[in-house]
GROMACS .gro file of C-alpha atoms in nm:
model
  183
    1UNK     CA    1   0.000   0.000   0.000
    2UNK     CA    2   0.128   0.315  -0.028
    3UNK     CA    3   0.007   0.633   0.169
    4UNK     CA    4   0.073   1.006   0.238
    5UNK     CA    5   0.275   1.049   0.545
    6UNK     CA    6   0.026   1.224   0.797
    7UNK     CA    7   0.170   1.375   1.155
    8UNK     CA    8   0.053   1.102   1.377
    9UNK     CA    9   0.295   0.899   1.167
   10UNK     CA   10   0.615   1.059   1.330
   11UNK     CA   11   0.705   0.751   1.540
   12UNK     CA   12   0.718   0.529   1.232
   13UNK     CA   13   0.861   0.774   1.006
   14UNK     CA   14   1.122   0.846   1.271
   15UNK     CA   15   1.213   0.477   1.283
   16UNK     CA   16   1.220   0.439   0.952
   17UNK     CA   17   1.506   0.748   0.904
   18UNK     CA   18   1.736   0.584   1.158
   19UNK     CA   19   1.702   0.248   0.933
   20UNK     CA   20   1.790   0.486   0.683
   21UNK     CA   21   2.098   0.637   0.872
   22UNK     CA   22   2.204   0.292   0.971
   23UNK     CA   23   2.212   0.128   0.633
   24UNK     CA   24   2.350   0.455   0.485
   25UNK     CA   25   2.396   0.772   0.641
   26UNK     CA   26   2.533   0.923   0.285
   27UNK     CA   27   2.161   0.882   0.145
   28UNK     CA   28   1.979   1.044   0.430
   29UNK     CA   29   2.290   1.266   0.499
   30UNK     CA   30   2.345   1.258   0.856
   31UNK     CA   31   2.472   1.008   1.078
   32UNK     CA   32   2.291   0.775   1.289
   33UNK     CA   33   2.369   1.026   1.599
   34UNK     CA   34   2.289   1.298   1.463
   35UNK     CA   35   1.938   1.124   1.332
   36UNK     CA   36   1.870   1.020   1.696
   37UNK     CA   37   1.935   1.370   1.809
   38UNK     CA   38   1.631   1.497   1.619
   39UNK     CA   39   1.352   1.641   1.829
   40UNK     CA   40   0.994   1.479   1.823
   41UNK     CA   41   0.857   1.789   1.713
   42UNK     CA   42   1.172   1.749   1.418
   43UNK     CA   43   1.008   1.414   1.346
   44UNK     CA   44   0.626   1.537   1.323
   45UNK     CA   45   0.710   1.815   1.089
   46UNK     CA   46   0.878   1.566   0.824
   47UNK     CA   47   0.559   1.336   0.846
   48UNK     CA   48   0.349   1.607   0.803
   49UNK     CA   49   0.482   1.677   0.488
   50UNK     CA   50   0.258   1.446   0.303
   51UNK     CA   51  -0.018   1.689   0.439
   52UNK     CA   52   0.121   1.997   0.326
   53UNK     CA   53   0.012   2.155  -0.017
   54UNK     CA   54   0.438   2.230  -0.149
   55UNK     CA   55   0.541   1.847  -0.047
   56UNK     CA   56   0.451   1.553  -0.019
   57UNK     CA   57   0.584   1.220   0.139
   58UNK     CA   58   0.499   0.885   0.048
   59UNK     CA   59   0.563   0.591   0.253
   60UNK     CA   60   0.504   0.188   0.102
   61UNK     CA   61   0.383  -0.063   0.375
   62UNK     CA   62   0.377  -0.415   0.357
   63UNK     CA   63  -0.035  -0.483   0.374
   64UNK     CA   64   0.002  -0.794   0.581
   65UNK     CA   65   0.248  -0.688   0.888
   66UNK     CA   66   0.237  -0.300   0.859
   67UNK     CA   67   0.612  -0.292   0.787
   68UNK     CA   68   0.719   0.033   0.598
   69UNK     CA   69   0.918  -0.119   0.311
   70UNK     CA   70   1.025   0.246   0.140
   71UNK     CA   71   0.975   0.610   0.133
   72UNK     CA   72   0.976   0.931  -0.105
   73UNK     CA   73   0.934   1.306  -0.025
   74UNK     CA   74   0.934   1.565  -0.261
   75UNK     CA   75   0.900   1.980  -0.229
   76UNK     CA   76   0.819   2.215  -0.451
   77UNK     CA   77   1.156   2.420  -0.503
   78UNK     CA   78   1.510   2.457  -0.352
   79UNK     CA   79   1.773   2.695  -0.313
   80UNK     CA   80   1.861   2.577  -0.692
   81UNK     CA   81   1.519   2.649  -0.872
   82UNK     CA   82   1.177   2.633  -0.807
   83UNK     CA   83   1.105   2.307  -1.018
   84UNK     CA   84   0.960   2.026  -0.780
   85UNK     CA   85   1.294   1.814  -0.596
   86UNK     CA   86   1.287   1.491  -0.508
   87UNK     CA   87   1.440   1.435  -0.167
   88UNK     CA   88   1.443   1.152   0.110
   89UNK     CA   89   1.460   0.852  -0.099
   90UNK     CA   90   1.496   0.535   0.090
   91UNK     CA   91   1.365   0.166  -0.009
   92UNK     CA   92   1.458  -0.094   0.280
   93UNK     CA   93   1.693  -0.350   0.146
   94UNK     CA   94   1.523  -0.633   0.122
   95UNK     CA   95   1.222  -0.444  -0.053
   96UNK     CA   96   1.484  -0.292  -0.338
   97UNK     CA   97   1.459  -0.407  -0.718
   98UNK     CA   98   1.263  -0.431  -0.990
   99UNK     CA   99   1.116  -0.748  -0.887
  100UNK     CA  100   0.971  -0.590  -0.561
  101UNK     CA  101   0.805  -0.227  -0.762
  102UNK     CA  102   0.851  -0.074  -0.452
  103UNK     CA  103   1.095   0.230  -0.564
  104UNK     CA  104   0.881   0.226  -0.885
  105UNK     CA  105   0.555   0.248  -0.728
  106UNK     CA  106   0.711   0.582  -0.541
  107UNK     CA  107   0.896   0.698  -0.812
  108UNK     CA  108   0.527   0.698  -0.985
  109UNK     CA  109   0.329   0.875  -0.710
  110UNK     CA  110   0.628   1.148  -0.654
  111UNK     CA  111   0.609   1.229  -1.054
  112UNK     CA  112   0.212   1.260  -1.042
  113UNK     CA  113   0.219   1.450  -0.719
  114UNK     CA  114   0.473   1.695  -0.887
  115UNK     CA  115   0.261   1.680  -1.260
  116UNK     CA  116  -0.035   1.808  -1.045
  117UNK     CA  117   0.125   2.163  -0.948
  118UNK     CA  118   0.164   2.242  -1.305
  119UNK     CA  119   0.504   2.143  -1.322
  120UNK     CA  120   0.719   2.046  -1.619
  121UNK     CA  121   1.049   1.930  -1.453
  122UNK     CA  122   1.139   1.737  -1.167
  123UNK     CA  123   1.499   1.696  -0.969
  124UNK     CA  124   1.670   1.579  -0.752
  125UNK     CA  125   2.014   1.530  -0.636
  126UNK     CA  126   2.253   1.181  -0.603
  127UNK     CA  127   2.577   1.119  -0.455
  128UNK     CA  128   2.841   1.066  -0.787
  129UNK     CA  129   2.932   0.734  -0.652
  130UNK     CA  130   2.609   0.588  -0.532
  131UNK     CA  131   2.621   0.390  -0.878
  132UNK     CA  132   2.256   0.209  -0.833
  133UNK     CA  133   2.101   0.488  -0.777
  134UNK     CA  134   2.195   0.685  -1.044
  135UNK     CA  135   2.161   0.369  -1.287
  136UNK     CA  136   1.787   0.406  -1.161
  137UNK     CA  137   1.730   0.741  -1.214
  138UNK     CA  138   1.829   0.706  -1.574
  139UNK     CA  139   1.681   0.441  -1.662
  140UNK     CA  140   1.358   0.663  -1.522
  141UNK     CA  141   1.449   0.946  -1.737
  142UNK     CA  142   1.685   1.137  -1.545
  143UNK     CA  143   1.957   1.314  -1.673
  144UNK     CA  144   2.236   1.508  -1.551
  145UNK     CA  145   2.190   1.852  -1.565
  146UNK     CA  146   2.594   1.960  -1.493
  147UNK     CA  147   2.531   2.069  -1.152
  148UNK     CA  148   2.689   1.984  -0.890
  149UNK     CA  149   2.739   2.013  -0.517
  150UNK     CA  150   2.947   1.905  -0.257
  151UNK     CA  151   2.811   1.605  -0.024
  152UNK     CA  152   2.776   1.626   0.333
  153UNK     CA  153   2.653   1.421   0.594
  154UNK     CA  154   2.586   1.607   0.935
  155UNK     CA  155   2.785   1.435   1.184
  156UNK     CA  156   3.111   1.371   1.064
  157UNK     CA  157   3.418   1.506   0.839
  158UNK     CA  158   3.390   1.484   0.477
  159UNK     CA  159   3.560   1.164   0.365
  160UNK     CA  160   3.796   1.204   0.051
  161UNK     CA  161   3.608   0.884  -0.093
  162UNK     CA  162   3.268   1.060  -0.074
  163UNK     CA  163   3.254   1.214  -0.370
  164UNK     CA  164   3.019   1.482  -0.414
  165UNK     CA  165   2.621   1.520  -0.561
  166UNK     CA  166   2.503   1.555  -0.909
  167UNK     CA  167   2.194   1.739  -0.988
  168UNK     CA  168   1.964   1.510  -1.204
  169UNK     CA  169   1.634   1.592  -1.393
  170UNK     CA  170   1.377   1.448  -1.586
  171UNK     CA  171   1.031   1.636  -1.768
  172UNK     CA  172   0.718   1.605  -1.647
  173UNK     CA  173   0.492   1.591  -1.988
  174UNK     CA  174   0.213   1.327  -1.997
  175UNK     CA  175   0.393   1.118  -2.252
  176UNK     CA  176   0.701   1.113  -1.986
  177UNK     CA  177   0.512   0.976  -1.702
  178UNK     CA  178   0.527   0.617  -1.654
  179UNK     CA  179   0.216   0.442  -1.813
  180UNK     CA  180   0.246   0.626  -2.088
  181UNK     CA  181   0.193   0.522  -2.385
  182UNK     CA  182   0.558   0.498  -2.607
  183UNK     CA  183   0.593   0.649  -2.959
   0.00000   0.00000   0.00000
């Protein structure tokens, strides 16, 4: 099932980051300390972002045990541009790959969510050496738009191996969105 994050959620949604800082503090960009320093009022105002009309946040739960399996959050603009970015991507291990639909079934709802405001572009940004990742977002689209930023995960020193981001983006047109029909 997937849902829209509502504030009540915060307990889950906090659980689910520190997964998410365990597994790989680079994609949630802050360590597992510094996630477990956050504030419960820190943690209701992310889950209320699937409640609020310039983001959104989509969680995937298992039907049968109530397990959240992945999550998406997206907001209308950043200090880049004010094109819809995708942000807080995180898909539990064991729910990853194609075989599972999890990350497409978000992927899906964040590009609708984002086609609804009248948008024509979304983005988002991807560590240079998180390979998978970036193999997805192409093969959803996604291309590099020559931006680029440095990484940095709140809670430690740069490491030299980190790399930095890459700004990625992909349209938003009907005939872009998945479902649609190919020509």
């Amino acid at each position: 099932m997937l849902r829209s994050t509502q504030e009540d959620d915060w307990p889950r949604v906090r659980e689910f980051r520190i997964e998410n800082a365990t597994d790989n503090p680079v994609s949630w960009a802050a360590t597992l300390e510094e996630t477990q320093r956050i504030p419960d009022e820190g943690w209701k105002m992310r889950a209320r972002r699937g409640e609020q009309p310039d983001t959104t946040s989509m969680a995937a739960i298992d039907d049968e045990t109530g397990r959240w399996l992945g999550m998406m959050c997206a907001q209308i603009g950043d200090a880049h541009g004010p094109e819809p970015v995708l942000t807080g991507v995180y898909v539990t291990p064991d729910a990853r790959g194609r075989e599972n639909g999890v990350t497409d079934a978000l992927l899906a709802s964040i590009l609708s969510w984002a086609s609804s405001r009248d948008q024509t572009v979304l983005r988002l940004w991807v560590a240079e050496h998180a390979a998978p990742a970036r193999k997805y977002y192409t093969r959803n689209g996604f291309v590099p738009t020559g931006r680029t930023q440095d990484l940095r995960v709140l809670g430690r020193e740069p490491h030299p191996d980190d790399g930095g981001l890459v700004e990625m983006s992909r349209p938003l047109t009907a005939d872009a969105l998945p479902g649609a029909p190919e020509h």
